PDB file of C-alpha atoms in Angstrom:
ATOM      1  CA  UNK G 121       0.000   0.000   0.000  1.00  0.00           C
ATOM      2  CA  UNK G 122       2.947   2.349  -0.028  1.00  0.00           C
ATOM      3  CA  UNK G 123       4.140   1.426  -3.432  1.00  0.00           C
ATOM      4  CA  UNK G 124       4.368   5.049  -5.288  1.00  0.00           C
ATOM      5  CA  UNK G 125       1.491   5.987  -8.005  1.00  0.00           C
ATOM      6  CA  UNK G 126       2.061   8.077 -11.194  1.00  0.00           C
ATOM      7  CA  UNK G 127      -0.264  11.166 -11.040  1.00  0.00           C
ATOM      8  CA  UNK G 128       0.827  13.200 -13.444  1.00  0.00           C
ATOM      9  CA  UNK G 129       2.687  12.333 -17.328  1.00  0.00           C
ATOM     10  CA  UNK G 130       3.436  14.815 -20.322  1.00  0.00           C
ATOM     11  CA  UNK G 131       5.258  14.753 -23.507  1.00  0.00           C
ATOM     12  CA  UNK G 132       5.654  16.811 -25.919  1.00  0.00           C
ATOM     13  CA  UNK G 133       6.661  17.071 -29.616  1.00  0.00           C
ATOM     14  CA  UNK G 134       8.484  20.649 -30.008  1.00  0.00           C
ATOM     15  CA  UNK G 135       8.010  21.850 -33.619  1.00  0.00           C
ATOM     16  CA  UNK G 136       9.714  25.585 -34.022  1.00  0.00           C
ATOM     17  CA  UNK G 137       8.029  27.213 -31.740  1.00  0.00           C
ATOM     18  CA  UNK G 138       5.146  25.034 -30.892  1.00  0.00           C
ATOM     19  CA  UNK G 139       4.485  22.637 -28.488  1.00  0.00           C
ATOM     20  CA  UNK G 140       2.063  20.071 -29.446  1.00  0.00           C
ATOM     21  CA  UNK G 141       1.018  17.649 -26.493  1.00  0.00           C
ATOM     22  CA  UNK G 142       1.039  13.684 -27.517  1.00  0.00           C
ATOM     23  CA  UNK G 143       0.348  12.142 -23.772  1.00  0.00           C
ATOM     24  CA  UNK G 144      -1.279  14.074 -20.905  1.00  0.00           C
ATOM     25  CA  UNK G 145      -2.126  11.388 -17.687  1.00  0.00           C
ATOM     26  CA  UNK G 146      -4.328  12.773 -14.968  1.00  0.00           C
ATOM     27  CA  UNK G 147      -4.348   9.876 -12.607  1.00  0.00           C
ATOM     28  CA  UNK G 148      -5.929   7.098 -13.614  1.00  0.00           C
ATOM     29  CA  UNK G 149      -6.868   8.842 -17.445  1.00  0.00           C
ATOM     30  CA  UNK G 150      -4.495   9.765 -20.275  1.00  0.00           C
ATOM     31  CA  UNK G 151      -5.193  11.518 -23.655  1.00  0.00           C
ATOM     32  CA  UNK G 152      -3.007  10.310 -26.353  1.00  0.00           C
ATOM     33  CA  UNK G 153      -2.282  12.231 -29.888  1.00  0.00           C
ATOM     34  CA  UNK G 154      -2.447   9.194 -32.550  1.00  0.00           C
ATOM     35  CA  UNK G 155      -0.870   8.926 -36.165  1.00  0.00           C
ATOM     36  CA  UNK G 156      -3.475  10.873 -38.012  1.00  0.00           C
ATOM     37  CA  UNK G 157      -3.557  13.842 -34.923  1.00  0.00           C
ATOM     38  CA  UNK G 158      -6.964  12.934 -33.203  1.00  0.00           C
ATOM     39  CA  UNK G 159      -6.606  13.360 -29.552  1.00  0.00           C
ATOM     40  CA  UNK G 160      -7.592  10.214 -27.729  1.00  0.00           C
ATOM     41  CA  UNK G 161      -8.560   8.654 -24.722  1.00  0.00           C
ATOM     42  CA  UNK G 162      -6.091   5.467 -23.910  1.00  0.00           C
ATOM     43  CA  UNK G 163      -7.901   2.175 -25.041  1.00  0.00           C
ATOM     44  CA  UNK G 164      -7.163   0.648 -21.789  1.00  0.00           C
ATOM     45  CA  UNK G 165      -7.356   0.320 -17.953  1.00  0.00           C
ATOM     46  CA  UNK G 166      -4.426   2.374 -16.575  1.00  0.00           C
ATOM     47  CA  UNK G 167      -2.465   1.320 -13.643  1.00  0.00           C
ATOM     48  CA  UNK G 168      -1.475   3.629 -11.289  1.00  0.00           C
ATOM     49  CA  UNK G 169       1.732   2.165 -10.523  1.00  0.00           C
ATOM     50  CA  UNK G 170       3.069   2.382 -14.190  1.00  0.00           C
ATOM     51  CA  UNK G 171       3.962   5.014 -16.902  1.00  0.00           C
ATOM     52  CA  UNK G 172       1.710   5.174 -19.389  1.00  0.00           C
ATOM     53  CA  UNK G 173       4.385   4.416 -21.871  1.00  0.00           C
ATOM     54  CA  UNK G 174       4.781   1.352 -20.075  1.00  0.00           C
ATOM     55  CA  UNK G 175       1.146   0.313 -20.977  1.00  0.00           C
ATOM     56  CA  UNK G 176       1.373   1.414 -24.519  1.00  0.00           C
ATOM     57  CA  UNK G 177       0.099  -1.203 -27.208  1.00  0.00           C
ATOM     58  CA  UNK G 178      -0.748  -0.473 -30.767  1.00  0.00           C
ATOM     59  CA  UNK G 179       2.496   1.064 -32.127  1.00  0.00           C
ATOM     60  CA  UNK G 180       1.011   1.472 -35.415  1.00  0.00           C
ATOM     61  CA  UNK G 181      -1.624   3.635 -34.060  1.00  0.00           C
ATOM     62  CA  UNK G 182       0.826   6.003 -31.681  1.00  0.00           C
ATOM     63  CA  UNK G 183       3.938   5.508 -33.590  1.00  0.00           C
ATOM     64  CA  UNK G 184       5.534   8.773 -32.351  1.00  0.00           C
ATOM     65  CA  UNK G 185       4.760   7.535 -28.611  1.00  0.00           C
ATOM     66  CA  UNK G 186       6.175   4.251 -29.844  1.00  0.00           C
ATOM     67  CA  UNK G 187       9.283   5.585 -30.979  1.00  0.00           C
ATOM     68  CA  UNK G 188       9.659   7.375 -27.672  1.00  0.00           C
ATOM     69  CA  UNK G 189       9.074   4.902 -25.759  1.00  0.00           C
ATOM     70  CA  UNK G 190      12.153   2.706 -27.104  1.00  0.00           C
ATOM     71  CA  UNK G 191      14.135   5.354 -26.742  1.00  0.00           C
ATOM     72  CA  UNK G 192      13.794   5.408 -23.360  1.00  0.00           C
ATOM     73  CA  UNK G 193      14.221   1.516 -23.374  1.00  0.00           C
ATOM     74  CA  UNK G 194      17.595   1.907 -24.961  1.00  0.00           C
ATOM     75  CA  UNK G 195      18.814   4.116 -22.053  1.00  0.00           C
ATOM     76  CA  UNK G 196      21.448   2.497 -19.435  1.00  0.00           C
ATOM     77  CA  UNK G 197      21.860   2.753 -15.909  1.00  0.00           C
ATOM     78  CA  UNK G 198      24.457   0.803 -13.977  1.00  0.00           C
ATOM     79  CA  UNK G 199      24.498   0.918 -10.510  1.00  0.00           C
ATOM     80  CA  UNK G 200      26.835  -1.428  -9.378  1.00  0.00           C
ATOM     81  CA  UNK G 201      28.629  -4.172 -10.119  1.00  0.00           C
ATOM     82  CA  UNK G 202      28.175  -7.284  -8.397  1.00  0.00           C
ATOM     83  CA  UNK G 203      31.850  -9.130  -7.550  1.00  0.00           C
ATOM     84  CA  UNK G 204      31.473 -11.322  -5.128  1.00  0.00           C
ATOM     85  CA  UNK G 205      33.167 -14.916  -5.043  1.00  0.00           C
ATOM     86  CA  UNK G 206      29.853 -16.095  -6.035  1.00  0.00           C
ATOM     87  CA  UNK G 207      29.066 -13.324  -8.350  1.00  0.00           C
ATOM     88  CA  UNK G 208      27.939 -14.416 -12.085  1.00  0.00           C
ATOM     89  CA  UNK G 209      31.053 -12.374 -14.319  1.00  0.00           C
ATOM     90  CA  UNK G 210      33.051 -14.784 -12.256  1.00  0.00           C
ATOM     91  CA  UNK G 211      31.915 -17.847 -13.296  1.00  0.00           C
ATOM     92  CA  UNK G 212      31.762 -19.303 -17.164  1.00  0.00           C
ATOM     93  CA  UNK G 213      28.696 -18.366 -18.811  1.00  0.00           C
ATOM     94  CA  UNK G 214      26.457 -19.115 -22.106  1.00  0.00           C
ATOM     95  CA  UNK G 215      27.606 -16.563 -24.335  1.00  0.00           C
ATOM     96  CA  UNK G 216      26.096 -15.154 -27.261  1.00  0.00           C
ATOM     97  CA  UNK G 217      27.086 -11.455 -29.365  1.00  0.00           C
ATOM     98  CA  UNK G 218      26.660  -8.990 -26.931  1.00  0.00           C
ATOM     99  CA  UNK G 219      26.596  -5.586 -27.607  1.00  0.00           C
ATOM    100  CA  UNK G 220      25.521  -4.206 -24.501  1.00  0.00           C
ATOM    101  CA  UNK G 221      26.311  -5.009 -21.247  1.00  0.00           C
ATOM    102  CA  UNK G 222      23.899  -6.304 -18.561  1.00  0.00           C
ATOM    103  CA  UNK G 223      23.210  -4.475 -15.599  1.00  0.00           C
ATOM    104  CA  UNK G 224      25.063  -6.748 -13.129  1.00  0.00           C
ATOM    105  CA  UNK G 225      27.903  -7.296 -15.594  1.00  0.00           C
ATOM    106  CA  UNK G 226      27.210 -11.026 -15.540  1.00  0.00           C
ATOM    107  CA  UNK G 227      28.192 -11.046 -19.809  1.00  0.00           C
ATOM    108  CA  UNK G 228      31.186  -9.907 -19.050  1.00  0.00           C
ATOM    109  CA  UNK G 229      33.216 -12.252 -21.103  1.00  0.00           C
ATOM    110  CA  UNK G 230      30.556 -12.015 -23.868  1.00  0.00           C
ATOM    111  CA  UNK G 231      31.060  -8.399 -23.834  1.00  0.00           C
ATOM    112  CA  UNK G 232      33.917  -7.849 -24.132  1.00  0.00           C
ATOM    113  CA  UNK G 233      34.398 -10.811 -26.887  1.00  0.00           C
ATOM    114  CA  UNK G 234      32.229  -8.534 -28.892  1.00  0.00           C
ATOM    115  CA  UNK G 235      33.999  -5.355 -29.147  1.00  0.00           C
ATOM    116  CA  UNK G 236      36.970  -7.863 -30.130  1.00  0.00           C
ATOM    117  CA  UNK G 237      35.055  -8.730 -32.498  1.00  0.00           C
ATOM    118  CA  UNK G 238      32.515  -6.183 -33.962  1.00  0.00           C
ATOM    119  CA  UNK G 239      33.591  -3.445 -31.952  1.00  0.00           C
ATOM    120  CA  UNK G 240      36.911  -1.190 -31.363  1.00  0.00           C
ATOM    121  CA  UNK G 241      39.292  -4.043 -30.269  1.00  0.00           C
ATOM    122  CA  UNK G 242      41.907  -1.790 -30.043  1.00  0.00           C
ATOM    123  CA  UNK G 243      40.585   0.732 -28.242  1.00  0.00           C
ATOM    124  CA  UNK G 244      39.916  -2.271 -25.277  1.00  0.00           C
ATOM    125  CA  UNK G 245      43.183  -3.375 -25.273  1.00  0.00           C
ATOM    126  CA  UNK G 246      44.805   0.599 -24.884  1.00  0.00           C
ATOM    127  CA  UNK G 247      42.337   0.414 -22.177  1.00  0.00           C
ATOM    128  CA  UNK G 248      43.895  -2.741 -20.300  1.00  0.00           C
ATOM    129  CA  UNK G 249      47.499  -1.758 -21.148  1.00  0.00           C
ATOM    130  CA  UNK G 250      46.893   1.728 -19.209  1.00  0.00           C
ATOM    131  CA  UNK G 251      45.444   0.772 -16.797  1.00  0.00           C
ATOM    132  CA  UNK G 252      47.431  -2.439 -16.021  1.00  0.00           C
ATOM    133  CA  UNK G 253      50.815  -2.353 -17.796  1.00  0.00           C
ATOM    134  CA  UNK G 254      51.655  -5.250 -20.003  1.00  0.00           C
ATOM    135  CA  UNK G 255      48.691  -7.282 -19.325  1.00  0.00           C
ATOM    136  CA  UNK G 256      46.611  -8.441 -21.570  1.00  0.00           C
ATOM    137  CA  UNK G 257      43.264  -9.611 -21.349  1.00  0.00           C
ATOM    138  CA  UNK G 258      41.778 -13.395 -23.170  1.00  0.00           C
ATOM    139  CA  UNK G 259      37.885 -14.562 -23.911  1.00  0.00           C
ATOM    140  CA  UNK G 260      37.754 -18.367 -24.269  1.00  0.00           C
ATOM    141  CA  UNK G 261      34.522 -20.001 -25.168  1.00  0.00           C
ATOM    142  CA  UNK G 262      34.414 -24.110 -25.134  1.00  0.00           C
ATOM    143  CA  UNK G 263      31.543 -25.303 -25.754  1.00  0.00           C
ATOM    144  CA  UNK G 264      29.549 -21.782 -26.408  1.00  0.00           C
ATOM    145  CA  UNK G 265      30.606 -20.897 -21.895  1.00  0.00           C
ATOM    146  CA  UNK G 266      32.794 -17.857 -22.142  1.00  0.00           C
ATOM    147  CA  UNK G 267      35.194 -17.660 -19.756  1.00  0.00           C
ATOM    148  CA  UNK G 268      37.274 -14.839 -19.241  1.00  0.00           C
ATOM    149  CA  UNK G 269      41.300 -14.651 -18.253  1.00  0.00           C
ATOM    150  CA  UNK G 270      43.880 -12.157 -17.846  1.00  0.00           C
ATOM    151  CA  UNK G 271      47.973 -12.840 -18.283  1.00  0.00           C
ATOM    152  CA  UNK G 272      49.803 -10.304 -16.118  1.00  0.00           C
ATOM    153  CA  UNK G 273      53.513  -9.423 -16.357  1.00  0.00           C
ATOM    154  CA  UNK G 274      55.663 -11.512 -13.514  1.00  0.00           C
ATOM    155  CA  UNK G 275      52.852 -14.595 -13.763  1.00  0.00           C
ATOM    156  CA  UNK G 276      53.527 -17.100 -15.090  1.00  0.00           C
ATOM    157  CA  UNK G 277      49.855 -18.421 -16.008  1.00  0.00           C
ATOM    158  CA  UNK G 278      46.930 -16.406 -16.896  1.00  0.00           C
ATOM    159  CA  UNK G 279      44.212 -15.753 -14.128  1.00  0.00           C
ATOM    160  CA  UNK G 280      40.537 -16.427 -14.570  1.00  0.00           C
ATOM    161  CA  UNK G 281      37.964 -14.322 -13.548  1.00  0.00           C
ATOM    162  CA  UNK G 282      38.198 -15.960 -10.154  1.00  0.00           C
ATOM    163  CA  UNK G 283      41.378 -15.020  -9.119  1.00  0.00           C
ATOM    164  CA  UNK G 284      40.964 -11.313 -10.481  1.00  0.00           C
ATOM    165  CA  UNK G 285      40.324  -8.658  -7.820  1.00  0.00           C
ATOM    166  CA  UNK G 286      37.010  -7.011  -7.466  1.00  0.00           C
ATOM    167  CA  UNK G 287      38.941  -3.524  -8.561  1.00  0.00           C
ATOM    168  CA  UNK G 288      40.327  -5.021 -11.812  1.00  0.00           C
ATOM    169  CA  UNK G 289      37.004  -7.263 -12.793  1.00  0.00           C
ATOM    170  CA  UNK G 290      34.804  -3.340 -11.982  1.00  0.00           C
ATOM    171  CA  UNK G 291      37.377  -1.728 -14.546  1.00  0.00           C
ATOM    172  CA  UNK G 292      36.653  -4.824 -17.137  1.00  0.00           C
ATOM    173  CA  UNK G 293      33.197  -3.975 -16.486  1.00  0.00           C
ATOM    174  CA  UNK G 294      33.480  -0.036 -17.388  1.00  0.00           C
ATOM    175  CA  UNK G 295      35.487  -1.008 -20.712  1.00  0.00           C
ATOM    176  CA  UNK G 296      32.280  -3.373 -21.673  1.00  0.00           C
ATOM    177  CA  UNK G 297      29.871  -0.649 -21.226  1.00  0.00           C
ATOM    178  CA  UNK G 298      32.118   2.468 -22.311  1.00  0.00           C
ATOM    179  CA  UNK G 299      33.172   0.788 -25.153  1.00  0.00           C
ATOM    180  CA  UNK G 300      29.898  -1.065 -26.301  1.00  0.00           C
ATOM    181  CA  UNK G 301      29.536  -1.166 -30.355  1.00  0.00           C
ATOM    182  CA  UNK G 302      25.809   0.260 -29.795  1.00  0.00           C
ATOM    183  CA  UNK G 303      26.136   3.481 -27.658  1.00  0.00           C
ATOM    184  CA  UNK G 304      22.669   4.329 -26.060  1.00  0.00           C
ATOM    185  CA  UNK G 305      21.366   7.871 -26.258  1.00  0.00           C
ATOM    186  CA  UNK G 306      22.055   8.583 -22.722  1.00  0.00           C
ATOM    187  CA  UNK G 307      24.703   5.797 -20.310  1.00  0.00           C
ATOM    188  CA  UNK G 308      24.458   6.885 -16.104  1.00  0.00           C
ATOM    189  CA  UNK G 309      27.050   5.605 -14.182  1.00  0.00           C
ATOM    190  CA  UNK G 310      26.984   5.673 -10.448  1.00  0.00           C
ATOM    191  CA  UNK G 311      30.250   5.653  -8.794  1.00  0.00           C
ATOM    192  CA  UNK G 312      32.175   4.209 -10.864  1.00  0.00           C
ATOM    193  CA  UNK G 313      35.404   5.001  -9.060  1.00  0.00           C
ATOM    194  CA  UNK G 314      34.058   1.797  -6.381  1.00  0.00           C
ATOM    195  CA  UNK G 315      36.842  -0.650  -5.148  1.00  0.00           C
ATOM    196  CA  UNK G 316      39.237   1.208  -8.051  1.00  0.00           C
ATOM    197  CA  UNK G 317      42.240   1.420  -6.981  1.00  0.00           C
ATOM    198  CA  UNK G 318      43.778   5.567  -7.018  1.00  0.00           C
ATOM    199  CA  UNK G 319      46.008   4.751  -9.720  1.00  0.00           C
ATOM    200  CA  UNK G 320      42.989   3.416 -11.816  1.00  0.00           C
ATOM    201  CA  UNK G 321      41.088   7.203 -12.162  1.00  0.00           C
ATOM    202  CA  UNK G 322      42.902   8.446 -14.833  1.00  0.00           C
ATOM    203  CA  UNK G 323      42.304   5.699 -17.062  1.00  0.00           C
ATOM    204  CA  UNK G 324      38.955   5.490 -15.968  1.00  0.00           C
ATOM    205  CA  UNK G 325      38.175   9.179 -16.177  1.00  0.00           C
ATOM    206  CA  UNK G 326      40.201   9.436 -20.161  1.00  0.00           C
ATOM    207  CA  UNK G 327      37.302   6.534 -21.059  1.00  0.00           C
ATOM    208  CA  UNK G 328      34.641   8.738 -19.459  1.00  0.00           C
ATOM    209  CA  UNK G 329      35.203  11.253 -21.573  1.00  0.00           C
ATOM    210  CA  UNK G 330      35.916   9.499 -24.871  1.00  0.00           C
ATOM    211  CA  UNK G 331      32.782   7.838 -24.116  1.00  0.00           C
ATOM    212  CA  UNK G 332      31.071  11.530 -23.731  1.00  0.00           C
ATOM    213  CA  UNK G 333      31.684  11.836 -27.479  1.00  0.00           C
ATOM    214  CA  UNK G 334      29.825   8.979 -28.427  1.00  0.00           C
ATOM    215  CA  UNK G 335      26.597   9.016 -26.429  1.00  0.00           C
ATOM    216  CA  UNK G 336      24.888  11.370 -23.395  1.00  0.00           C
ATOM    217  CA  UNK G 337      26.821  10.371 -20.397  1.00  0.00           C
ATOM    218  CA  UNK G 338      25.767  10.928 -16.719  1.00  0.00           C
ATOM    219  CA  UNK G 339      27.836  10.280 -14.086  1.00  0.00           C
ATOM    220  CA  UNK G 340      27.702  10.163 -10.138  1.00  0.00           C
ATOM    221  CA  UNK G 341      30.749  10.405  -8.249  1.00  0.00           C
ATOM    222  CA  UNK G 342      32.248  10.784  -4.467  1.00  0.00           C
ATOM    223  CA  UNK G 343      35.484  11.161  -5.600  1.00  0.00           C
ATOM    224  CA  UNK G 344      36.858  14.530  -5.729  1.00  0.00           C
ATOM    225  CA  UNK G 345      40.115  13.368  -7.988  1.00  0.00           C
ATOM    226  CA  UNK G 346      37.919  11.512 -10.447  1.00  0.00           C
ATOM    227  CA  UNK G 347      35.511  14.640 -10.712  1.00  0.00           C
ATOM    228  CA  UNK G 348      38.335  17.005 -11.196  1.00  0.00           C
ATOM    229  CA  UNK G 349      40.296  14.712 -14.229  1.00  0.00           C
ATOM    230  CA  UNK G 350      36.999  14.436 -16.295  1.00  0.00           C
ATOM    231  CA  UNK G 351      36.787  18.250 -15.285  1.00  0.00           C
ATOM    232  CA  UNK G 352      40.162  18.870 -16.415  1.00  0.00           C
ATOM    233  CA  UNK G 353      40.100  16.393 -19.663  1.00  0.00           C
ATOM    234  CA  UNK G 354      36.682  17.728 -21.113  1.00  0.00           C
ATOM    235  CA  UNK G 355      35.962  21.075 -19.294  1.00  0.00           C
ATOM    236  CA  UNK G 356      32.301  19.403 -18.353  1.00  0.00           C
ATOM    237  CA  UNK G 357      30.594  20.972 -15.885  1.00  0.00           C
ATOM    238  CA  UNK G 358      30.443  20.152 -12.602  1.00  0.00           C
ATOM    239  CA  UNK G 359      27.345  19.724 -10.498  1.00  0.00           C
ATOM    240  CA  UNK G 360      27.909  19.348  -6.816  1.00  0.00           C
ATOM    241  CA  UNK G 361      24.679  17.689  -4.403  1.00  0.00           C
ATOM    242  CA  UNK G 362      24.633  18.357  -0.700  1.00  0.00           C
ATOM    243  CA  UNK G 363      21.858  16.226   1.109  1.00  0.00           C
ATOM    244  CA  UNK G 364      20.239  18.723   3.602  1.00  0.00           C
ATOM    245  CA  UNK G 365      17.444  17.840   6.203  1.00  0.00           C
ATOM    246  CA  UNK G 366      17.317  14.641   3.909  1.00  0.00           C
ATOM    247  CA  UNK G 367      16.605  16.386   0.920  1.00  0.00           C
ATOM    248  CA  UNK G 368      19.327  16.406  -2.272  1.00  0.00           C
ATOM    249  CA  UNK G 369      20.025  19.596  -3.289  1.00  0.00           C
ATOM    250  CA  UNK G 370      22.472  21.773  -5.823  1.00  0.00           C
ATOM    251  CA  UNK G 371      24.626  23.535  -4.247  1.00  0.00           C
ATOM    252  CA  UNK G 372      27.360  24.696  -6.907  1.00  0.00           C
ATOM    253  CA  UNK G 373      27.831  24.291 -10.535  1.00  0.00           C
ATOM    254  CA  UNK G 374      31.254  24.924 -11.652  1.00  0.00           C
ATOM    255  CA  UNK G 375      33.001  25.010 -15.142  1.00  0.00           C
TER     256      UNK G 375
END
């Protein structure tokens, strides 16, 4: 019973000057613009707990809406990446062409496979060279389970995805996504500077911002030094948050 319920929902086309409204939700009613430019009342039941867009059928009949709405889909957010002994990316997993990397990272070895493959291989291995010095990373995949290993300078062996630390297998993890052969229209990152290592930020923060060129990026940060190099690299702004009497708020914006 305290699950939050969508009140309120616009969008709108903006042609010159002209704002022409295609969904308007009032609660538990929407108006919809269709293909031909009737105004509409959705065909269906709403539920409160879900966008309209959510509920959308009929993409012939609201193509624009349609459109939209897989837009949106195509957005990432990565929160975290899960790196625990147990976690999935450490284990050997069915593997198919992956372009984009899951949420939890658990295609790693896929992933990464892929920009070998269809992607910018080179680019991935300036990334792995920078940020760990004559190593060099391997996908193997008997029997369609890709497995993932790394050969370091001073081993003798390579180490598999078990024996990597949670710092280096994170890294891996930005490369798949900031690297991807399909860039979404907007990528958010939260915190990627977690269980990195210092030494790590610069590499990480010179992929940030080559990955700025290809697609919207967002990113969240509590580290000052990673904030500053993307700063410094790409002259983005920066947006500092201060949480007061529980509430997030802007404080500064500097250039």
């Amino acid at each position: 019973m305290l699950d939050p319920e969508v009140k309120e929902e616009h969008v709108w086309a903006i042609e010159k000057r002209r704002r022409l409204v295609l969904l308007e939700r009032k609660d538990r009613s929407a108006f919809l613009r269709e293909a031909n430019g009737d105004r509409v009342t959705f065909p269906a039941s709403l539920w409160a707990a879900e966008s309209v867009l959510a509920q959308l059928q009929e993409p012939h009949r609201f193509p624009v809406l349609s459109q939209f709405k897989s837009e949106f889909l195509s957005w990432r957010f990565y929160h975290q990446f899960r790196t625990d002994l147990e976690a999935p990316l450490r284990q050997p997993q069915i593997g198919i062409r992956t372009p984009v990397l899951s949420h939890d990272g658990r295609d790693l070895a896929a992933a990464l496979q892929t920009i070998i493959e269809i992607g910018d291989g080179r680019a991935l291995q300036r990334g792995v060279e920078l940020a760990f010095p004559g190593s060099s990373i391997q996908v193997e995949a008997p029997q369609g389970r890709f497995s993932l290993s790394m050969q370091m300078p001073g081993i003798a062996r390579h180490l598999d995805a078990r024996e990597l630390s949670d710092g280096t297998l994170r890294y891996l993890c930005l490369l798949a996504v900031l690297l991807s052969p399909r860039p979404p229209a907007l990528l958010a990152l939260n915190e990627p500077e977690t269980s990195l290592h210092p030494d790590l930020l610069e590499p990480v923060a010179q992929l940030l911002v080559s990955a700025a060129e290809r697609t919207q990026l967002l990113v969240t940060t509590h580290s000052d030094g990673l904030a500053g190099l993307v700063q410094k690299m790409s002259g983005a702004k920066r947006i500092r948050l201060e949480k007061i009497d529980g509430e997030t708020r802007v404080t500064t914006e500097t250039h």
